[in-house]
Tab-separated table of C-alpha atoms and ligand atoms in Angstrom:
chain	number	residue	atom	x	y	z
A	16	MET	CA	-0.189	-0.080	0.006
A	17	PRO	CA	1.153	3.023	-1.098
A	18	ASN	CA	2.406	5.276	2.074
A	19	ILE	CA	0.690	8.771	1.675
A	20	GLY	CA	3.966	10.832	4.243
A	21	GLN	CA	4.259	13.352	6.128
A	22	ARG	CA	7.237	16.245	6.117
A	23	ILE	CA	8.181	16.071	10.267
A	24	VAL	CA	9.991	17.977	11.923
A	25	MET	CA	11.479	15.660	15.294
A	26	LYS	CA	13.445	17.327	18.186
A	27	PHE	CA	14.955	16.084	20.163
A	28	GLY	CA	16.347	17.028	24.235
A	29	GLY	CA	19.620	17.105	25.670
A	30	THR	CA	18.814	13.593	28.087
A	31	SER	CA	17.468	12.355	24.773
A	32	MET	CA	20.792	12.920	23.858
A	33	ALA	CA	23.089	12.338	26.265
A	34	GLY	CA	25.184	9.792	25.482
A	35	ILE	CA	25.940	7.844	22.019
A	36	GLU	CA	23.665	4.462	23.771
A	37	ARG	CA	21.076	7.516	23.624
A	38	ILE	CA	21.635	8.573	20.300
A	39	ARG	CA	21.803	5.370	19.071
A	40	HIS	CA	17.735	5.262	20.226
A	41	VAL	CA	16.997	8.500	18.517
A	42	ALA	CA	18.347	7.228	15.013
A	43	ASP	CA	16.186	4.198	15.804
A	44	ARG	CA	13.344	6.396	16.296
A	45	VAL	CA	14.177	9.076	13.684
A	46	LYS	CA	14.289	5.287	12.000
A	47	ARG	CA	11.290	4.394	11.990
A	48	GLU	CA	9.496	7.367	10.751
A	49	VAL	CA	12.021	7.358	8.218
A	50	ALA	CA	10.845	3.998	7.568
A	51	ASP	CA	7.044	4.983	7.467
A	52	GLY	CA	7.304	7.019	4.522
A	53	ASN	CA	7.565	10.275	6.068
A	54	GLN	CA	10.471	13.427	5.135
A	55	VAL	CA	12.393	14.315	8.268
A	56	ALA	CA	14.884	16.691	8.863
A	57	VAL	CA	15.671	16.752	13.353
A	58	VAL	CA	16.820	19.354	14.932
A	59	VAL	CA	18.880	18.212	18.421
A	60	SER	CA	19.836	20.361	21.447
A	61	ALA	CA	23.327	19.591	23.973
A	62	MET	CA	24.649	16.919	25.691
A	63	ALA	CA	22.262	17.683	28.692
A	64	GLY	CA	24.134	19.187	31.203
A	65	GLU	CA	27.149	20.694	27.963
A	66	THR	CA	24.646	24.126	27.856
A	67	ASP	CA	25.183	24.980	31.349
A	68	ARG	CA	28.870	23.693	31.914
A	69	LEU	CA	29.462	26.052	28.648
A	70	VAL	CA	27.643	29.122	29.948
A	71	GLN	CA	29.893	28.779	33.266
A	72	LEU	CA	32.805	28.402	31.435
A	73	CYS	CA	31.691	32.210	29.951
A	74	LYS	CA	31.113	33.658	33.523
A	75	ASP	CA	34.151	32.629	35.012
A	76	ALA	CA	36.219	33.483	32.219
A	77	ALA	CA	34.300	37.342	32.837
A	78	PRO	CA	31.159	37.935	34.732
A	79	LEU	CA	30.696	40.717	32.292
A	80	TYR	CA	30.544	38.130	29.209
A	81	ASP	CA	30.771	39.662	25.546
A	82	PRO	CA	27.174	37.987	24.438
A	83	ARG	CA	28.599	37.971	21.075
A	84	GLU	CA	31.112	35.514	22.223
A	85	TYR	CA	29.265	33.865	24.437
A	86	ASP	CA	27.477	32.779	21.890
A	87	VAL	CA	30.455	31.311	20.199
A	88	VAL	CA	30.899	28.953	22.999
A	89	VAL	CA	27.389	27.998	24.131
A	90	ALA	CA	26.470	27.017	20.550
A	91	SER	CA	29.318	24.260	20.434
A	92	GLY	CA	27.330	21.993	22.130
A	93	GLU	CA	24.389	21.311	19.770
A	94	GLN	CA	27.866	21.173	15.982
A	95	VAL	CA	28.824	18.076	18.746
A	96	THR	CA	25.086	16.366	19.075
A	97	ALA	CA	24.280	16.728	15.379
A	98	GLY	CA	26.968	15.784	14.008
A	99	LEU	CA	27.397	11.919	16.294
A	100	LEU	CA	23.474	11.511	15.756
A	101	ALA	CA	24.664	12.673	11.663
A	102	MET	CA	27.513	9.884	12.052
A	103	THR	CA	25.051	7.375	12.912
A	104	LEU	CA	21.991	7.249	10.913
A	105	GLN	CA	24.839	7.058	8.148
A	106	GLY	CA	25.904	3.608	10.340
A	107	MET	CA	22.819	2.337	10.071
A	108	GLY	CA	22.628	2.939	6.434
A	109	LEU	CA	20.504	6.008	5.931
A	110	ASN	CA	20.995	8.885	4.029
A	111	ALA	CA	22.053	11.496	7.221
A	112	ARG	CA	24.268	15.256	7.175
A	113	SER	CA	24.774	17.416	9.753
A	114	TYR	CA	23.479	21.399	8.721
A	115	MET	CA	24.632	24.428	10.266
A	116	GLY	CA	22.596	26.913	11.605
A	117	TRP	CA	24.669	29.652	9.366
A	118	GLN	CA	24.591	26.656	6.575
A	119	LEU	CA	21.122	25.936	5.816
A	120	PRO	CA	20.837	29.905	7.071
A	121	ILE	CA	19.081	29.789	10.065
A	122	ARG	CA	19.068	33.992	10.428
A	123	ALA	CA	18.864	35.640	13.403
A	124	SER	CA	19.851	38.789	14.809
A	125	GLY	CA	20.912	40.201	18.518
A	126	HIS	CA	23.103	37.766	21.021
A	127	ALA	CA	22.904	35.910	23.491
A	128	SER	CA	18.675	35.497	23.692
A	129	ALA	CA	19.223	36.260	19.182
A	130	LEU	CA	15.421	36.457	17.657
A	131	ILE	CA	14.703	34.505	14.305
A	132	GLU	CA	14.461	36.645	11.207
A	133	GLY	CA	14.328	33.641	9.167
A	134	ILE	CA	15.050	30.341	8.006
A	135	ASP	CA	15.923	30.255	3.820
A	136	VAL	CA	13.842	26.901	3.107
A	137	ALA	CA	16.483	26.367	-0.258
A	138	VAL	CA	18.956	23.557	1.017
A	139	LEU	CA	16.154	22.033	2.949
A	140	GLU	CA	14.243	21.221	0.239
A	141	ARG	CA	17.522	19.630	-1.288
A	142	VAL	CA	17.377	16.882	1.340
A	143	PHE	CA	14.422	16.283	1.046
A	144	ASP	CA	13.811	15.584	-2.720
A	145	ASP	CA	16.913	13.462	-2.147
A	146	ARG	CA	15.323	11.602	0.865
A	147	GLY	CA	18.358	12.972	3.280
A	148	ILE	CA	18.093	13.358	6.473
A	149	ALA	CA	18.658	16.762	7.471
A	150	VAL	CA	20.430	16.921	11.039
A	151	ILE	CA	20.012	20.694	12.615
A	152	PRO	CA	21.866	21.594	15.733
A	153	GLY	CA	18.791	23.341	18.541
A	154	PHE	CA	19.907	26.709	19.906
A	155	GLN	CA	21.652	28.801	16.860
A	156	GLY	CA	21.321	31.142	14.036
A	157	VAL	CA	23.605	33.290	12.031
A	158	THR	CA	23.292	37.231	11.649
A	159	SER	CA	23.661	38.975	9.099
A	160	GLU	CA	27.797	39.449	9.774
A	161	GLY	CA	27.955	36.138	9.532
A	162	ALA	CA	28.706	35.498	13.691
A	163	LEU	CA	26.700	32.851	15.338
A	164	ALA	CA	23.506	33.490	17.328
A	165	THR	CA	21.955	31.522	20.357
A	166	LEU	CA	17.972	31.558	20.985
A	167	GLY	CA	18.245	31.674	24.480
A	168	ARG	CA	18.082	28.690	27.413
A	169	GLY	CA	15.876	25.923	25.702
A	170	GLY	CA	15.594	28.120	22.239
A	171	SER	CA	16.739	24.351	20.563
A	172	ASP	CA	12.177	23.998	20.402
A	173	THR	CA	11.954	27.329	19.106
A	174	SER	CA	14.338	26.189	16.486
A	175	ALA	CA	12.542	22.770	15.920
A	176	VAL	CA	8.865	24.923	15.244
A	177	ALA	CA	10.412	28.199	13.797
A	178	LEU	CA	12.045	24.699	11.089
A	179	ALA	CA	9.005	23.381	10.522
A	180	VAL	CA	7.573	26.270	9.860
A	181	ALA	CA	9.564	27.377	7.092
A	182	ALA	CA	9.753	24.320	5.856
A	183	LYS	CA	5.395	23.848	5.899
A	184	ALA	CA	5.873	20.454	8.147
A	185	ASP	CA	2.564	19.127	8.622
A	186	ARG	CA	3.877	18.537	12.615
A	187	CYS	CA	6.786	19.386	15.296
A	188	ASP	CA	7.034	16.925	17.411
A	189	ILE	CA	9.403	17.140	20.913
A	190	TYR	CA	10.839	14.257	22.026
A	191	THR	CA	12.130	15.201	25.999
A	192	ASP	CA	12.682	13.520	28.865
A	193	VAL	CA	8.653	13.632	30.281
A	194	ASP	CA	6.241	12.172	28.229
A	195	GLY	CA	4.036	14.888	27.898
A	196	VAL	CA	3.019	18.462	29.131
A	197	TYR	CA	1.651	18.127	33.238
A	198	THR	CA	-0.113	19.506	35.425
A	199	THR	CA	3.003	20.357	37.800
A	200	ASP	CA	6.434	19.632	37.010
A	201	PRO	CA	5.768	15.834	37.121
A	202	ARG	CA	9.443	15.620	38.768
A	203	ILE	CA	8.302	17.771	41.878
A	204	VAL	CA	5.115	16.418	41.850
A	205	PRO	CA	4.441	12.996	41.292
A	206	ARG	CA	1.007	13.294	41.951
A	207	ALA	CA	1.030	16.056	38.238
A	208	ARG	CA	-1.366	14.357	35.800
A	209	LYS	CA	-0.875	14.135	31.996
A	210	LEU	CA	-2.528	16.570	30.414
A	211	ASP	CA	-3.779	14.841	27.242
A	212	VAL	CA	-4.478	18.503	25.147
A	213	VAL	CA	-4.132	21.581	26.357
A	214	THR	CA	-4.280	25.355	24.324
A	215	TYR	CA	-1.369	26.734	22.729
A	216	GLU	CA	-2.230	29.432	24.817
A	217	GLU	CA	-2.250	28.006	27.722
A	218	MET	CA	0.617	26.824	27.078
A	219	LEU	CA	2.072	30.136	26.761
A	220	GLU	CA	1.655	31.278	29.687
A	221	LEU	CA	2.115	28.002	31.514
A	222	ALA	CA	5.946	28.054	29.576
A	223	SER	CA	6.137	32.326	30.679
A	224	VAL	CA	5.934	31.167	34.030
A	225	GLY	CA	8.301	28.363	33.909
A	226	ALA	CA	6.779	25.355	33.064
A	227	LYS	CA	10.321	25.043	30.791
A	228	VAL	CA	8.716	21.293	29.132
A	229	LEU	CA	8.760	23.608	25.503
A	230	GLN	CA	10.734	26.899	25.814
A	231	THR	CA	7.634	30.365	25.520
A	232	ARG	CA	8.586	31.357	22.106
A	233	SER	CA	7.642	27.907	19.914
A	234	VAL	CA	4.875	27.701	21.555
A	235	GLY	CA	4.569	31.458	21.042
A	236	LEU	CA	5.327	30.295	16.997
A	237	ALA	CA	3.526	27.305	16.872
A	238	MET	CA	-0.221	29.311	17.922
A	239	ARG	CA	0.603	32.437	15.661
A	240	TYR	CA	0.859	29.490	12.307
A	241	GLY	CA	-1.119	27.353	13.624
A	242	MET	CA	1.818	24.369	13.742
A	243	PRO	CA	0.798	21.081	15.046
A	244	LEU	CA	3.136	20.530	18.291
A	245	GLN	CA	3.316	17.253	19.733
A	246	VAL	CA	5.225	16.619	23.136
A	247	LEU	CA	6.427	13.147	23.566
A	248	SER	CA	8.889	10.777	25.554
A	249	SER	CA	12.440	10.127	23.192
A	250	PHE	CA	12.603	6.395	26.605
A	251	GLU	CA	9.102	5.482	25.698
A	252	ASP	CA	6.060	4.791	23.180
A	253	LEU	CA	3.365	6.556	24.736
A	254	PRO	CA	0.483	9.041	23.033
A	255	GLY	CA	2.314	12.694	24.296
A	256	THR	CA	0.422	16.223	24.569
A	257	MET	CA	-1.463	17.944	21.743
A	258	ILE	CA	-1.244	21.768	21.737
A	259	VAL	CA	-4.602	22.611	20.294
A	260	ALA	CA	-5.815	25.569	19.182
A	261	ASP	CA	-9.261	25.350	20.723
A	262	GLU	CA	-10.247	23.080	23.497
A	263	GLY	CA	-11.951	20.010	22.639
A	264	THR	CA	-15.265	18.799	24.028
A	265	THR	CA	-13.021	15.542	25.850
A	266	MET	CA	-11.285	18.675	27.498
A	267	GLU	CA	-10.897	18.478	31.656
A	268	ARG	CA	-12.579	21.330	32.784
A	269	ASN	CA	-10.672	22.667	35.725
A	270	ILE	CA	-10.781	26.460	35.941
A	271	ILE	CA	-6.745	26.156	37.141
A	272	THR	CA	-4.574	23.682	34.415
A	273	GLY	CA	-0.710	24.366	35.311
A	274	ILE	CA	0.976	24.926	38.256
A	275	ALA	CA	4.108	26.451	37.372
A	276	HIS	CA	7.866	27.274	39.403
A	277	ASP	CA	10.469	29.594	37.886
A	278	ARG	CA	14.110	29.793	40.237
A	279	ASN	CA	16.347	31.858	36.967
A	280	GLU	CA	14.726	34.722	38.370
A	281	ALA	CA	16.604	37.268	41.125
A	282	PHE	CA	14.843	40.507	43.243
A	283	ILE	CA	16.621	43.608	43.723
A	284	THR	CA	15.090	46.152	45.833
A	285	LEU	CA	16.505	49.412	45.199
A	286	THR	CA	15.629	52.019	48.225
A	287	GLY	CA	15.943	55.594	48.551
A	288	LEU	CA	13.416	56.644	45.918
A	289	PRO	CA	12.743	60.551	45.592
A	290	ASP	CA	9.625	61.359	45.260
A	291	ARG	CA	8.847	63.845	41.421
A	292	PRO	CA	7.969	62.615	38.123
A	293	GLY	CA	10.932	60.701	36.233
A	294	THR	CA	12.318	58.409	38.587
A	295	VAL	CA	10.986	55.174	38.132
A	296	ALA	CA	11.420	55.787	34.068
A	297	ALA	CA	15.525	56.735	35.177
A	298	ILE	CA	15.610	53.142	36.411
A	299	PHE	CA	14.043	51.060	33.571
A	300	ARG	CA	15.373	53.322	30.846
A	301	PRO	CA	19.283	52.023	31.712
A	302	LEU	CA	18.146	48.235	31.611
A	303	ALA	CA	15.569	48.564	28.640
A	304	ASP	CA	18.499	48.955	26.966
A	305	ALA	CA	20.669	46.967	27.411
A	306	GLY	CA	17.884	44.195	27.262
A	307	ILE	CA	17.941	43.382	30.338
A	308	ASN	CA	13.244	41.810	30.836
A	309	VAL	CA	12.608	43.191	33.566
A	310	ASP	CA	9.072	40.830	35.380
A	311	MET	CA	7.755	42.338	38.446
A	312	ILE	CA	7.962	45.376	39.936
A	313	VAL	CA	6.451	45.946	43.268
A	314	GLN	CA	6.929	49.712	45.103
A	315	SER	CA	5.795	50.586	47.800
A	316	ALA	CA	5.530	54.760	48.373
A	317	ARG	CA	3.831	57.234	50.194
A	318	ALA	CA	2.891	61.132	48.631
A	319	GLY	CA	6.270	63.053	49.458
A	320	LEU	CA	8.530	60.579	51.536
A	321	LYS	CA	11.667	58.380	49.615
A	322	SER	CA	10.266	55.094	48.465
A	323	ASP	CA	11.616	51.633	47.049
A	324	LEU	CA	11.164	50.005	44.679
A	325	THR	CA	11.898	45.757	43.967
A	326	PHE	CA	11.397	43.845	40.891
A	327	THR	CA	12.376	41.059	39.421
A	328	VAL	CA	15.202	40.004	36.398
A	329	PRO	CA	16.720	36.947	35.797
A	330	LYS	CA	19.847	35.782	37.434
A	331	ALA	CA	21.353	35.025	34.086
A	332	SER	CA	20.779	39.079	34.116
A	333	LEU	CA	21.992	40.165	37.323
A	334	ALA	CA	25.271	41.504	36.971
A	335	HIS	CA	24.356	43.440	33.538
A	336	SER	CA	21.665	44.881	35.692
A	337	VAL	CA	23.545	45.591	39.213
A	338	ASP	CA	26.029	47.702	36.827
A	339	ALA	CA	24.137	49.713	34.556
A	340	LEU	CA	22.018	50.870	37.596
A	341	ALA	CA	25.427	52.274	39.021
A	342	LYS	CA	25.101	54.744	37.120
A	343	VAL	CA	21.414	55.863	38.187
A	344	LYS	CA	23.210	55.625	41.557
A	345	GLU	CA	25.392	58.572	41.447
A	346	ALA	CA	22.428	60.609	39.590
A	347	GLY	CA	21.092	60.662	42.421
A	348	GLY	CA	18.168	58.452	41.128
A	349	PHE	CA	18.002	56.325	44.764
A	350	GLU	CA	20.517	55.727	47.941
A	351	GLU	CA	20.674	51.173	48.412
A	352	ILE	CA	20.928	48.496	45.701
A	353	VAL	CA	19.789	45.381	47.493
A	354	THR	CA	20.100	42.248	45.862
A	355	ASN	CA	18.893	38.282	46.437
A	356	THR	CA	18.968	34.543	44.480
A	357	ASP	CA	17.053	32.969	46.729
A	358	ILE	CA	14.247	33.371	45.652
A	359	VAL	CA	11.189	32.095	43.565
A	360	LYS	CA	8.104	32.242	41.505
A	361	VAL	CA	5.272	30.768	41.515
A	362	SER	CA	2.223	30.426	39.168
A	363	VAL	CA	-1.167	28.559	38.384
A	364	VAL	CA	-2.365	29.444	35.320
A	365	GLY	CA	-5.889	28.834	33.400
A	366	VAL	CA	-8.024	30.281	31.168
A	367	GLY	CA	-11.336	29.189	33.446
A	368	MET	CA	-9.782	32.518	36.011
A	369	ARG	CA	-11.027	34.539	33.329
A	370	SER	CA	-15.008	33.349	34.618
A	371	ASN	CA	-13.769	32.068	38.730
A	372	ALA	CA	-13.149	35.297	40.804
A	373	GLY	CA	-11.590	34.429	43.965
A	374	ILE	CA	-8.508	32.399	42.889
A	375	ALA	CA	-5.696	34.968	44.093
A	376	ALA	CA	-7.145	34.116	47.249
A	377	GLN	CA	-7.409	30.853	47.688
A	378	MET	CA	-3.804	31.384	46.273
A	379	PHE	CA	-2.891	33.488	48.782
A	380	ASP	CA	-4.955	31.344	51.510
A	381	THR	CA	-3.269	28.022	51.345
A	382	LEU	CA	0.660	29.877	50.941
A	383	ALA	CA	-0.576	31.182	53.962
A	384	GLU	CA	-2.097	28.201	55.597
A	385	ARG	CA	1.534	27.259	55.392
A	386	GLN	CA	3.676	30.238	56.481
A	387	ILE	CA	4.437	30.438	53.159
A	388	ASN	CA	5.578	34.443	53.608
A	389	ILE	CA	4.724	36.722	49.767
A	390	VAL	CA	7.297	39.176	48.497
A	391	ALA	CA	5.790	40.209	45.576
A	392	ILE	CA	1.906	39.854	42.663
A	393	SER	CA	1.282	39.858	39.595
A	394	THR	CA	-1.315	38.589	37.719
A	395	SER	CA	-2.236	38.067	34.358
A	396	GLU	CA	-5.746	36.994	32.464
A	397	ILE	CA	-5.761	33.811	33.215
A	398	LYS	CA	-2.571	33.459	35.403
A	399	VAL	CA	-1.309	34.450	39.134
A	400	SER	CA	2.588	34.809	40.033
A	401	VAL	CA	3.888	34.988	44.055
A	402	LEU	CA	7.104	35.157	44.695
A	403	ILE	CA	8.149	33.532	47.980
A	404	SER	CA	11.365	32.184	49.036
A	405	GLU	CA	13.753	29.038	47.504
A	406	ASP	CA	13.246	26.981	50.396
A	407	TYR	CA	9.736	26.464	49.776
A	408	THR	CA	9.105	25.714	46.573
A	409	GLU	CA	8.296	21.817	46.459
A	410	LEU	CA	5.984	22.768	49.468
A	411	ALA	CA	4.031	25.345	48.022
A	412	VAL	CA	3.642	24.490	44.347
A	413	ARG	CA	2.171	20.453	45.814
A	414	VAL	CA	-0.328	21.823	48.569
A	415	LEU	CA	-1.481	23.909	45.931
A	416	HIS	CA	-1.397	21.696	43.283
A	417	THR	CA	-4.094	20.212	46.207
A	418	ALA	CA	-5.147	22.578	46.500
A	419	PHE	CA	-6.565	23.630	43.213
A	420	GLY	CA	-7.496	19.496	42.491
A	421	LEU	CA	-4.836	19.059	40.028
A	422	ASP	CA	-3.792	15.647	41.750
A	423	ALA	CA	-4.279	12.349	40.595
A	424	PRO	CA	-6.466	10.267	41.455
A	425	ALA	CA	-4.382	7.248	44.527
A	426	ALA	CA	-5.772	4.922	41.423
A	427	ALA	CA	-4.239	6.302	38.788
A	428	LEU	CA	-1.105	6.248	40.404
A	429	ASP	CA	-1.431	2.978	41.119
A	430	ALA	CA	-1.822	1.619	37.770
A	431	GLY	CA	1.186	3.241	36.751
A	432	ALA	CA	3.701	2.392	38.844
A	433	ALA	CA	1.946	-0.839	38.401
A	434	ALA	CA	2.249	-0.286	33.789
B	13	ADP	P1	15.073	18.968	26.819
B	13	ADP	O1	16.165	18.514	27.197
B	13	ADP	O2	14.103	17.763	26.790
B	13	ADP	O3	13.878	20.134	25.973
B	13	ADP	P2	14.078	20.165	28.979
B	13	ADP	O4	14.588	20.003	30.533
B	13	ADP	O5	13.857	21.701	28.809
B	13	ADP	O6	14.216	18.927	28.458
B	13	ADP	O7	12.022	19.978	29.482
B	13	ADP	C1	11.402	18.914	30.337
B	13	ADP	C2	11.762	19.632	31.806
B	13	ADP	O8	10.653	20.221	31.960
B	13	ADP	C3	11.045	17.681	32.334
B	13	ADP	O9	11.890	17.152	32.961
B	13	ADP	C4	9.999	18.278	33.468
B	13	ADP	O10	10.610	18.511	34.796
B	13	ADP	C5	9.909	19.541	33.107
B	13	ADP	N1	8.902	20.095	33.575
B	13	ADP	C6	8.384	21.623	34.052
B	13	ADP	N2	6.992	21.742	34.044
B	13	ADP	C7	6.528	20.742	33.110
B	13	ADP	C8	4.943	20.471	32.590
B	13	ADP	N3	4.045	21.169	33.280
B	13	ADP	N4	5.106	19.289	32.129
B	13	ADP	C9	5.712	18.037	32.204
B	13	ADP	N5	7.708	18.727	32.441
B	13	ADP	C10	7.478	19.796	32.817
B	14	LIG	N1	20.944	23.585	25.231
B	14	LIG	C1	20.361	24.819	25.401
B	14	LIG	C2	20.134	25.053	26.400
B	14	LIG	O1	19.353	23.891	26.885
B	14	LIG	C3	19.026	24.480	24.431
B	14	LIG	C4	18.027	23.683	24.693
B	14	LIG	O2	18.872	22.839	24.606
B	14	LIG	O3	17.104	24.166	23.547
B	14	LIG	O4	19.235	26.278	27.180
B	15	MG	MG1	14.623	22.317	26.829
């Protein structure tokens, strides 16, 4: 029977690529998809832990490292795995070759968290025509000056979706070390439940508040172009999670879809801000100019008195933020700067929040019962986030998961353990 093949972009994460044994397993998975008559392009991450190691080397070399050189260093992890997977596939008799970001090219602008400007698909189309398999390093692109660029942590997901969109693929499959998207990180809450489907909108919000199973930008891209996206296990043949535009009729109707936490934020408190127009602008302008994303902002102001301002930035941007604020301090913009990295942001997300009041209150009550102190709060239409001490991460996520009725029934857990 002739097989009407599909065009699929498969992406394999760091744990899936950690070592030759696992790369062989990935190659088998790719081979199966090709044997089914599909056209396949593969996007790979660096081996687990490798990017962390490279980032640390950059920090050791220069705390205020040049982002251009940072990209040269951190992009190398994906180059290694792309070559290794291509060799492994060739060893299995398949027509595979690696193509670096600059060879396609994947055009990008900026450094350290570069944006994809566009992808030329001519090379890729030729590979498909020759019934070949292109193996592409995730996370990297090339700037108009010909320099290497990387797409921010977790960026291989975005590489994969962008390639799928550019190549007009039928779908993009993200293979990782869990078998789908759960109501919260299953490594923290064993009672987390796997979601069969989740909307782009909810996934976008979950990802943006720390559910690192997909990089936020990858979900945004898939949503914008209606690219069918699936999260699957690299290790087991199990149905994964489909990310879809609309909730199907079978989707569970919880008000809260999931809970996420983010340990990658640091907070900065500035004291002694003068009470006059322009004070806050003078602080955030240099941060914006340095490309630093400010997240939660809390100001305690009383008319006529000096005030304090607290806000969060990514931990990775803390040194750059303090540097950018030094001049503001010199100019009398504030008195003291205090920083803290021992914090975590915990968020509850769900489209059901739109039609249900009291979610924030229930969240605060639940944390209060456990004596967990809240440092800052931010909300959107479908999310409430709180900043708390990092020591309480597990406890907070667990009690909120139970309080919002997300725990898997004990029977389901027993069945899972027996399987
Ligand atoms: P990869 O290297 O494959 O890109 P990541 O480590 O980036 O893998 O993402 C997968 C991890 O995301 C899982 O191991 C899990 O701990 C974490 N995670 C956080 N929140 C969730 C969630 N809601 N559902 C599934 N996994 C989650
Ligand atoms: N290797 C990169 C990182 O660890 C990109 C990725 O895995 O998605 O952030
Ligand atoms: Mg990832």
